[in-house]
Short mmCIF file of C-alpha atoms and ligand atoms in Angstrom, two decimals:
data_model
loop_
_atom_site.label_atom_id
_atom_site.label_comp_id
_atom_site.label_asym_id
_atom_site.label_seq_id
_atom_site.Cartn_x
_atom_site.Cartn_y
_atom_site.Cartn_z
CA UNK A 1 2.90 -1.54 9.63
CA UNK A 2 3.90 -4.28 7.25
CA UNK A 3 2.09 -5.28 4.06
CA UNK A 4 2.31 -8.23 2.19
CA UNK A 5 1.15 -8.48 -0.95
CA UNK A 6 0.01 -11.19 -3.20
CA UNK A 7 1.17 -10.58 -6.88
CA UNK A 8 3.87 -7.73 -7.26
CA UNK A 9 2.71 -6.27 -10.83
CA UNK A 10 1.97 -2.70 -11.72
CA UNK A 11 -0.62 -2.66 -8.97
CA UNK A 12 1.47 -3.65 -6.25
CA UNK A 13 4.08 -1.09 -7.50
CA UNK A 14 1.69 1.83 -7.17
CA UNK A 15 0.23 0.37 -3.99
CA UNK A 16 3.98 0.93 -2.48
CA UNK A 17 4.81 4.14 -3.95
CA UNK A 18 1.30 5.10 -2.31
CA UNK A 19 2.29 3.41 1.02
CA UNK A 20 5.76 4.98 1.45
CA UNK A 21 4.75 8.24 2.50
CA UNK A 22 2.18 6.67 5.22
CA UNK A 23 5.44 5.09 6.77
CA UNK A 24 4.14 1.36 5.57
CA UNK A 25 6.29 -1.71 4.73
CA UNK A 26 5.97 -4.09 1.79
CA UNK A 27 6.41 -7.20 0.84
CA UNK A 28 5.71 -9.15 -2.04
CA UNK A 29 4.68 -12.81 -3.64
CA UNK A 30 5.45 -13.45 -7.02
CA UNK A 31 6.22 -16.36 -9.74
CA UNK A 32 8.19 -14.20 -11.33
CA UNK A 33 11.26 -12.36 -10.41
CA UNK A 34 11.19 -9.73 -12.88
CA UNK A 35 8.60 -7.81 -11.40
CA UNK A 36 7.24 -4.08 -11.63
CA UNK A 37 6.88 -4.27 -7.62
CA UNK A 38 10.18 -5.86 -7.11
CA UNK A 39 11.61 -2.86 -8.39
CA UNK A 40 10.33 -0.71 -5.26
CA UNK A 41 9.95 -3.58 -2.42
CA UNK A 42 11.32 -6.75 -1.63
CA UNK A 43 9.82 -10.21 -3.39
CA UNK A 44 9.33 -14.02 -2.04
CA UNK A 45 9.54 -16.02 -5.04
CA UNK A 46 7.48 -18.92 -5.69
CA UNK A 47 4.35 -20.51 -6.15
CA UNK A 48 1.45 -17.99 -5.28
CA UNK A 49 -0.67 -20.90 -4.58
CA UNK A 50 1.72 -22.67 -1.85
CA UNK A 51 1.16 -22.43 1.11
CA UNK A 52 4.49 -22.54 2.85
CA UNK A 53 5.09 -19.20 1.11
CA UNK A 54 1.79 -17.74 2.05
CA UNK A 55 1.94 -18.53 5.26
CA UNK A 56 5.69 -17.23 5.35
CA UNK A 57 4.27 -14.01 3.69
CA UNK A 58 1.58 -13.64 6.34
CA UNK A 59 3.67 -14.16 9.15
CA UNK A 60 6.04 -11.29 8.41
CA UNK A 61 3.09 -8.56 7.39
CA UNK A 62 0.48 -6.76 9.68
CA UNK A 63 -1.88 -6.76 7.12
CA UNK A 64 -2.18 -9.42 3.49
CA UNK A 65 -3.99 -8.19 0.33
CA UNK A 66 -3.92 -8.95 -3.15
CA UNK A 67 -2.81 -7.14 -6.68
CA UNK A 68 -4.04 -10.37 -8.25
CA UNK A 69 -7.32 -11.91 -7.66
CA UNK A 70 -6.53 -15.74 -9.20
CA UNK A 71 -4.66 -16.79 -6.10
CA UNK A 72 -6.21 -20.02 -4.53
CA UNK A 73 -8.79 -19.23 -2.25
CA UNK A 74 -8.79 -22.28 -0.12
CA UNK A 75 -4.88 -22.20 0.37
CA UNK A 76 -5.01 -18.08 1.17
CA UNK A 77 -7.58 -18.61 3.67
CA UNK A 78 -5.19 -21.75 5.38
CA UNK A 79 -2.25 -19.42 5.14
CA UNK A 80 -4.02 -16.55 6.92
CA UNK A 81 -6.14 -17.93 9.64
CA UNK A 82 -6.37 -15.70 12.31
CA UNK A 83 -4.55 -12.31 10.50
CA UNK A 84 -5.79 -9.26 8.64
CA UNK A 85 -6.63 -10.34 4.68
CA UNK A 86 -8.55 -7.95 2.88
CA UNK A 87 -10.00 -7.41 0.35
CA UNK A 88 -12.21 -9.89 2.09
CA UNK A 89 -11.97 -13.80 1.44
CA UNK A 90 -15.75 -14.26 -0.10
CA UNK A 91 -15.29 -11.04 -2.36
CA UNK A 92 -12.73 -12.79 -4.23
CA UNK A 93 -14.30 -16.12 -4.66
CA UNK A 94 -17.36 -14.08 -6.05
CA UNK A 95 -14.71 -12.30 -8.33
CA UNK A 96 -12.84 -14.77 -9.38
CA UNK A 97 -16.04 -17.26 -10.62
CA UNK A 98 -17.67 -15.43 -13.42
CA UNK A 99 -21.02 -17.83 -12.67
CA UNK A 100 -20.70 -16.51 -8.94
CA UNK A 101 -20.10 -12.96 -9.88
CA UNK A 102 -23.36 -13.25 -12.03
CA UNK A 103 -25.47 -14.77 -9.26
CA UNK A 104 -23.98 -11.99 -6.68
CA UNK A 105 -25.02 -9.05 -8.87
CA UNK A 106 -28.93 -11.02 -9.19
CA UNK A 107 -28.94 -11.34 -5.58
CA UNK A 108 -28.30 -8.09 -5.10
CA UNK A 109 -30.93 -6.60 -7.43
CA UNK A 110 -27.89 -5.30 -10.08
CA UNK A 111 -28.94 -5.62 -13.41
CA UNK A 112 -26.23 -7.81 -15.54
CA UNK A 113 -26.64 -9.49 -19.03
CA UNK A 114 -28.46 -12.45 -19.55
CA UNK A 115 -26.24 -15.55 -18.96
CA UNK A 116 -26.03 -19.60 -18.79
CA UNK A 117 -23.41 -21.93 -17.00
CA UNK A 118 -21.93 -24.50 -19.66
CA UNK A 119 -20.38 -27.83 -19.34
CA UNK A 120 -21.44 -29.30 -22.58
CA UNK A 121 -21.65 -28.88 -25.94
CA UNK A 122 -25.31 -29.37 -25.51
CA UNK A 123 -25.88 -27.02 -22.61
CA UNK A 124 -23.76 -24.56 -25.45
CA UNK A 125 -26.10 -25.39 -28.41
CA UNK A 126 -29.48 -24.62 -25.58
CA UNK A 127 -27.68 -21.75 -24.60
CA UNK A 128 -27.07 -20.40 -28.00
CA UNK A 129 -31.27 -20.56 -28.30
CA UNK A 130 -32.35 -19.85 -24.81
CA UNK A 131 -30.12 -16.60 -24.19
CA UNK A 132 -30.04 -15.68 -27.72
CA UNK A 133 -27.44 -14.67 -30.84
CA UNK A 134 -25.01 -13.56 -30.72
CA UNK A 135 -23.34 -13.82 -27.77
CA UNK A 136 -20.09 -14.60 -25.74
CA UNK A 137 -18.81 -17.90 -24.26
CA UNK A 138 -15.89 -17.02 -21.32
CA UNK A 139 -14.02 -19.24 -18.79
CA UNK A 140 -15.47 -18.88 -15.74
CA UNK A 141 -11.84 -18.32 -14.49
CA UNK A 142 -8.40 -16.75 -15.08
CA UNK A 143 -10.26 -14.38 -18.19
CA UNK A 144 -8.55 -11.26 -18.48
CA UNK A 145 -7.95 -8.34 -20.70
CA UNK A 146 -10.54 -10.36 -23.30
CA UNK A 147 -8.60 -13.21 -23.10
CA UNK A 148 -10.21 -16.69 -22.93
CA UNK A 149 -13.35 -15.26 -24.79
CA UNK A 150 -14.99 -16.39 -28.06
CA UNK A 151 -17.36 -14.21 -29.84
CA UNK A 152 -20.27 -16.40 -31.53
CA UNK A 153 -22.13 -14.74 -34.21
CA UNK A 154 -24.58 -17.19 -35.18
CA UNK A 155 -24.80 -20.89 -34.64
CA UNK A 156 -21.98 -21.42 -37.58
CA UNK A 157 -19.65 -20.63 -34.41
CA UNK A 158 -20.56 -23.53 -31.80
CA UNK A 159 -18.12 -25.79 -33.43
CA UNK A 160 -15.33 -23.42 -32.82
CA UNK A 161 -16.41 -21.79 -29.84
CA UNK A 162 -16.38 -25.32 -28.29
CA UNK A 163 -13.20 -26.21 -29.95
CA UNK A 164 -11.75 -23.13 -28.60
CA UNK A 165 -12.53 -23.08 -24.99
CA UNK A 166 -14.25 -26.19 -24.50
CA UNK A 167 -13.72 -28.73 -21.33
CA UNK A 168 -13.50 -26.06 -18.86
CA UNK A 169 -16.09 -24.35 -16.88
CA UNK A 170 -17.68 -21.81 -19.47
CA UNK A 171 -20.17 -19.10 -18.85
CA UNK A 172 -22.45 -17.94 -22.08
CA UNK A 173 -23.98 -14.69 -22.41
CA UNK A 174 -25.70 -12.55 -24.87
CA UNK A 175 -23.37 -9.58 -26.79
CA UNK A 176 -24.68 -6.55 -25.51
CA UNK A 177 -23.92 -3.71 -28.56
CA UNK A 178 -23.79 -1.22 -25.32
CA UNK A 179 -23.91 2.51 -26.26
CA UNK A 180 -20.61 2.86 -24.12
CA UNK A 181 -18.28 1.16 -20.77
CA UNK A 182 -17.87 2.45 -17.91
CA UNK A 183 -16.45 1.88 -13.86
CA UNK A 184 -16.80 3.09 -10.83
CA UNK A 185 -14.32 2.62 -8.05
CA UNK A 186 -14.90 2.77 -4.34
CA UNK A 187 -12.88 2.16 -1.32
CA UNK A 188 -14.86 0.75 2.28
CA UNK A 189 -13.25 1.42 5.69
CA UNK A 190 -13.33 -1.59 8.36
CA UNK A 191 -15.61 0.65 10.16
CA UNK A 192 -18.05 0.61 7.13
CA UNK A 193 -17.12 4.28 5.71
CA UNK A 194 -17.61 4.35 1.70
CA UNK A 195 -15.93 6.44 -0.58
CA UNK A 196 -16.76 6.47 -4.19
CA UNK A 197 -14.98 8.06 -6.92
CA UNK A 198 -16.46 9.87 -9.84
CA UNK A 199 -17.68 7.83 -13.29
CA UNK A 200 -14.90 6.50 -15.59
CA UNK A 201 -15.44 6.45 -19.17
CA UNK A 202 -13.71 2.99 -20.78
CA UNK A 203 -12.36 2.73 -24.27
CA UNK A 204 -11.50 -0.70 -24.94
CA UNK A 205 -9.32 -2.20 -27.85
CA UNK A 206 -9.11 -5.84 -28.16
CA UNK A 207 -10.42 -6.39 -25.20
CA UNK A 208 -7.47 -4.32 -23.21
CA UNK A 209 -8.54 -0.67 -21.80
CA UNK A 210 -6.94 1.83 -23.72
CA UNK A 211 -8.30 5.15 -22.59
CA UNK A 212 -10.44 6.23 -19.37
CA UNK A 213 -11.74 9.67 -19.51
CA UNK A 214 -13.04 11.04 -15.75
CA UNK A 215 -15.16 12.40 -14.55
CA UNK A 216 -17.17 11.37 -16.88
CA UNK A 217 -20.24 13.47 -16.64
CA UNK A 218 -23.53 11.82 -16.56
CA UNK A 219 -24.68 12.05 -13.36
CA UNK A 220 -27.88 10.12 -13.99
CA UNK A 221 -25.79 7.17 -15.07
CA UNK A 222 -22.88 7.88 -12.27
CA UNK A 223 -25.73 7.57 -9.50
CA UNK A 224 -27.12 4.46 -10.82
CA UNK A 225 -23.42 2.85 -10.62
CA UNK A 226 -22.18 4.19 -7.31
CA UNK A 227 -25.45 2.48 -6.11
CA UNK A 228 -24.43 -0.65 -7.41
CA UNK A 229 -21.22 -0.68 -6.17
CA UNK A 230 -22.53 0.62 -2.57
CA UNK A 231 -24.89 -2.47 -2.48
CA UNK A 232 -21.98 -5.03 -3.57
CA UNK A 233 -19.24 -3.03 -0.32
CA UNK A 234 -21.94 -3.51 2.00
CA UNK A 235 -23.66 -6.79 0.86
CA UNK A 236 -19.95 -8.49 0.98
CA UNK A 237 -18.49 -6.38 4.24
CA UNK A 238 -15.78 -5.43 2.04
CA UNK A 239 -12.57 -3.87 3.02
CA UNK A 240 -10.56 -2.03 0.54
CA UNK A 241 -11.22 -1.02 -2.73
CA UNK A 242 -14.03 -2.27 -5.37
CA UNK A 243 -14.17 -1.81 -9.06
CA UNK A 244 -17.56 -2.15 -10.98
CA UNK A 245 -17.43 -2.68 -14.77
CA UNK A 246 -20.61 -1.78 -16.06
CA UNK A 247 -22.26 -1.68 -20.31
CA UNK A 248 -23.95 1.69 -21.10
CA UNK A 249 -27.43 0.28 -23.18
CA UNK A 250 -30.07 2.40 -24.14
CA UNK A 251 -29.48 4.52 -21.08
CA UNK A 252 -29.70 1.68 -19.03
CA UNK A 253 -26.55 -0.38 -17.13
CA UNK A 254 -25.59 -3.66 -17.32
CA UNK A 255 -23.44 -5.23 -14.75
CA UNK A 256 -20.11 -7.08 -16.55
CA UNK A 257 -17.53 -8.24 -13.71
CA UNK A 258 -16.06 -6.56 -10.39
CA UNK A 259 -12.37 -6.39 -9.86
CA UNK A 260 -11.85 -7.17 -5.74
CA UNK A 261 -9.00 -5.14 -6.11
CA UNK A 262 -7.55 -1.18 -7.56
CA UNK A 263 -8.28 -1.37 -11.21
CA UNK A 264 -7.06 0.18 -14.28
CA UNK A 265 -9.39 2.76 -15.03
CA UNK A 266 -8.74 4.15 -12.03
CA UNK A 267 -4.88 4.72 -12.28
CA UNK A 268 -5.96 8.11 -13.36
CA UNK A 269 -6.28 8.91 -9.79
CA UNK A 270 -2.82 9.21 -8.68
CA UNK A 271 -2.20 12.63 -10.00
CA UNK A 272 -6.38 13.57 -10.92
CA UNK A 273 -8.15 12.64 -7.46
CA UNK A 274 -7.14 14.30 -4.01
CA UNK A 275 -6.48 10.82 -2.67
CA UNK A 276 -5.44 8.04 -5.22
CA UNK A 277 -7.54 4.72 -5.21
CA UNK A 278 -4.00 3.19 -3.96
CA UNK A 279 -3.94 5.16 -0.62
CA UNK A 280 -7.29 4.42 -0.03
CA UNK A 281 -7.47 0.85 -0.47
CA UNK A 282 -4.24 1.29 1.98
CA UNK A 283 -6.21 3.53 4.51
CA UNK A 284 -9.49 1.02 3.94
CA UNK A 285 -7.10 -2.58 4.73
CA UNK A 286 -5.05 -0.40 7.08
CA UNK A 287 -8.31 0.69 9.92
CA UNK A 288 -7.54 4.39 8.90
CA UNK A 289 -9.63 6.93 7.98
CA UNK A 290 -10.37 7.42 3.83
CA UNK A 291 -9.69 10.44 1.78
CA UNK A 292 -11.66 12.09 -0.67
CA UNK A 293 -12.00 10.90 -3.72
CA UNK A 294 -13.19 14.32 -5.66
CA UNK A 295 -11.51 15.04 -8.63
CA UNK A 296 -8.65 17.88 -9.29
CA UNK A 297 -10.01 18.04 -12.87
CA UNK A 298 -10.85 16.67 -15.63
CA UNK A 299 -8.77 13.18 -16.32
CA UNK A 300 -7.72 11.46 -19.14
CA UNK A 301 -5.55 8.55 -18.96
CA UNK A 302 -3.99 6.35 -21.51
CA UNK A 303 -2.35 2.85 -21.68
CA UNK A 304 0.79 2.42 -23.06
CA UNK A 305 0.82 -1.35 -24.07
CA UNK A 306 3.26 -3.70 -26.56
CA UNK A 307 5.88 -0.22 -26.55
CA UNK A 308 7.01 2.35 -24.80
CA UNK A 309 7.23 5.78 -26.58
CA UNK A 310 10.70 7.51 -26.25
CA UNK A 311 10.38 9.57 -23.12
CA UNK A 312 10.95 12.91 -24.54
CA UNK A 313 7.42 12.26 -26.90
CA UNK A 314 5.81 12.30 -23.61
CA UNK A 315 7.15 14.49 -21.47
CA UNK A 316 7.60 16.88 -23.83
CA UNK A 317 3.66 17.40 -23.57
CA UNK A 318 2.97 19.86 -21.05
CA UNK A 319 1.70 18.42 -17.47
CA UNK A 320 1.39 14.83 -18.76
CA UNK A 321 2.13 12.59 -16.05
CA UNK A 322 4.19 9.18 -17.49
CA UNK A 323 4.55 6.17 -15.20
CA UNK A 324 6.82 3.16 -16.71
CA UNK A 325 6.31 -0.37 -14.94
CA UNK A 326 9.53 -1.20 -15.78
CA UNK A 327 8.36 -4.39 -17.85
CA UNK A 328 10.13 -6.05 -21.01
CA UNK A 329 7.96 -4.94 -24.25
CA UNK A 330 5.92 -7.59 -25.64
CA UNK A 331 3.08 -7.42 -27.90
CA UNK A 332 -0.40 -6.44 -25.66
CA UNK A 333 1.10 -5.96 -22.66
CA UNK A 334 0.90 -2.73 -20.07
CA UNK A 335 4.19 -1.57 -19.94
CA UNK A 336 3.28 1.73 -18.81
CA UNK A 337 0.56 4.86 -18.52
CA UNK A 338 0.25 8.23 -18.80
CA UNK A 339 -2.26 10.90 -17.15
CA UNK A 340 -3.30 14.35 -18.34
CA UNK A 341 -5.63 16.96 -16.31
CA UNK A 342 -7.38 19.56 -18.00
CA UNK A 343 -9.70 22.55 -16.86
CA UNK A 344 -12.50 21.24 -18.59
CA UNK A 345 -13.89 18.04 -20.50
CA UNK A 346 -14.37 19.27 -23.34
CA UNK A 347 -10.30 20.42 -23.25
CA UNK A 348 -9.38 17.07 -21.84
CA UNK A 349 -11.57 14.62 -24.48
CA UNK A 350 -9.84 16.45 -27.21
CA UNK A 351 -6.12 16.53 -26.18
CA UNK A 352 -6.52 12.97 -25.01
CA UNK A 353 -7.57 11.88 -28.52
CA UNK A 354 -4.60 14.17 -30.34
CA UNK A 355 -2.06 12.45 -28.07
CA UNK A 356 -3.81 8.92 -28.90
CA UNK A 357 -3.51 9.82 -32.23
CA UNK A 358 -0.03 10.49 -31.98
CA UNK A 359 0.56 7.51 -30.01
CA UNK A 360 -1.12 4.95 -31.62
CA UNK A 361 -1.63 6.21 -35.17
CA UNK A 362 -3.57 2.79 -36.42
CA UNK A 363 -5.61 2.74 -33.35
CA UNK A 364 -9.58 3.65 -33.89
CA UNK A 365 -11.84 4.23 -31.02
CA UNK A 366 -15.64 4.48 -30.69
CA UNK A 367 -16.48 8.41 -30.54
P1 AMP B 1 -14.34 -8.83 -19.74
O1 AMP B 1 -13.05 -9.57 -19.56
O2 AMP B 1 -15.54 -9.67 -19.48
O3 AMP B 1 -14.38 -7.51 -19.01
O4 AMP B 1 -14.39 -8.43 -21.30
C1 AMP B 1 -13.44 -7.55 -21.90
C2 AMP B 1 -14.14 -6.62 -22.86
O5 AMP B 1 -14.83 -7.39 -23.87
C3 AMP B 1 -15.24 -5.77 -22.23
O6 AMP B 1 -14.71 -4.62 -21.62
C4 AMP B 1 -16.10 -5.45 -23.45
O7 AMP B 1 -15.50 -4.44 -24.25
C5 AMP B 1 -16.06 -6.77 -24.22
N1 AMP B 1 -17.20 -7.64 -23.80
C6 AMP B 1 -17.18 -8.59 -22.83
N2 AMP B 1 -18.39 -9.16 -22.67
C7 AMP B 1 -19.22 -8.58 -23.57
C8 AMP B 1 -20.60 -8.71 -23.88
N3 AMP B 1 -21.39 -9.61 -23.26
N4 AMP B 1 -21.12 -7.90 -24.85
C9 AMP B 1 -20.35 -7.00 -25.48
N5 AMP B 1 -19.03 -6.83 -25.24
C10 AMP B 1 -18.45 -7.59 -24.29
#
């Protein structure tokens, strides 16, 4: 069975190395042709948003999916009329519209922050009243990794909120100052099987994940997600697999954006899960059967973004598991991750800190 494969980053490179040994071909779409997926798989190279090369794409694979959810939706859905696309079509125009991704978790009874839709200045300045200080104006599209965000503190920040971001679509809603992030990841079969893996802990810097510890264990606050996340792979027949973001508040969880797609926090999976969230998305857009998605232990896994340490540091730690993209440094970007497994949590929080520590020396991180 052939894949093809919109977007050939760090996703689509694990997605193949997970494939391989389930005798599946890939094939990839990308702008670029310096890619972490073109180092394992073949690449088309153009425009992800023409649709001469989707259509070219999904006439040579069996199955098309995604490793990058800002691809057109109106020209994927031309290119692929009549063939296999999953994640499906309406899950990533949910995903890809902050306002829409709002409006899906209200339908759905999934508690999110309180939010406006702005066009104005004016709708900004009501906004700024009605939903309350401080708070965060966002593009509705293309925002990743904190990017195209602007903090406002008090009214002092309209003007450069507005000067900032203003003239696009803009969503505003209020700061929450959670207790802690988390995510929850689950696959759904084509014959409506779900799979959910255990609670992710997220330690954010700038806006870019850092550090996921999981398990994380809080099972009170582990059920409340997985329910979430089971109402959004039902409510949107989904195929493949689903990441929930979610704020920690006084105990109680907050919705922030879905991922239609495997996700970051859950790359911890490959080595700490008996079947990775790559394979099952694969077994999920493929009609096969899902593996479990218990843990092996206890998880920690840590971004390696703007540098790479010398490869000795790391593997010179004792069962740490490094994966380089293959990507030319640059400050704030993923080049790379690395995964340790301990025997308990307590073990596993505390080497996972040292070895930030070590790592990233001026980094600080919430307790
Ligand atoms: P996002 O791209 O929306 O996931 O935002 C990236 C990160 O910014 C989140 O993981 C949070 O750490 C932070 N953030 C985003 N929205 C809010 C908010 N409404 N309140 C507090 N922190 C936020």
């Amino acid at each position: 069975m052939r894949i093809g494969i919109i977007g050939a980053g760090q996703l689509g490179q694990m997605l193949a190395l997970a494939g391989y040994p389930l005798g599946l071909d890939f094939e990839f779409v990308d702008a670029s042709t310096d890619t972490p997926a073109g180092r394992v798989a073949p690449v088309l190279t153009g425009d992800i948003n023409d649709p001469a090369l989707l259509r070219r794409l999904a006439r040579r694979s069996d199955v098309v999916s995604f490793d990058w959810e800002n691809v057109a939706v109106s020209a994927l859905a031309r290119a692929t009329r009549g063939r296999h696309v999953f994640p499906p079509l309406r899950a990533l125009a949910a995903a890809q519209d902050r306002l829409a991704e709002k409006r899906t978790f209200e339908r759905l009874g999934i508690a999110t922050t309180r939010f406006a839709a702005i066009e104005t200045r004016t709708q900004l300045e009501r906004a700024t009243a009605r939903v309350g200080l401080p708070g965060v104006l966002k593009t509705r599209r293309l925002g990743y990794d904190g990017k195209g965000q602007y903090l406002l503190r008090s009214a002092h920040d309209i003007d450069g909120a507005w000067a900032t971001l203003g003239g696009t679509a803009l969503l505003y809603e209020e700061f929450v100052p959670f207790d802690y992030e988390v995510s929850i990841i689950g696959a759904r079969a084509r014959d409506g099987t779900v799979a959910i893996y255990p609670l992710n802990r997220n330690y954010h810097s700038g806006g870019i994940l850092r550090l996921t510890l999981a398990p994380w264990p809080q099972p009170r606050v582990a059920r409340a997600a997985a329910a979430s996340l089971r109402r959004l792979l039902q409510a949107l027949h989904y195929v493949g697999v689903l990441t929930l973001e979610l704020f920690v508040h006084r105990g109680r969880l907050l919705a922030n954006e879905m991922a239609p797609r495997v996700h970051n926090s859950g790359h911890w999976t490959i080595e700490g899960a008996v079947t990775s969230q790559f394979e099952n998305h694969l077994r999920a857009i493929c009609g096969l059967p899902l593996g479990a998605t218990t843990a092996r232990g206890h998880a920690a896994m840590i971004n390696l973004i703007g540098s790479l340490p010398p490869a000795a540091t790391l593997l010179a730690e004792p069962g740490l598991h490094w994966h380089d993209y293959g990507k030319q440094p640059r400050p704030g970007r993923k080049l790379g991750h690395c995964t340790l497994i301990e025997s308990s949590a307590q073990r596993r929080t505390a080497r996972a800190r040292k070895l930030l520590t070590k790592l990233c020396p001026q980094l600080s991180l919430r307790p």
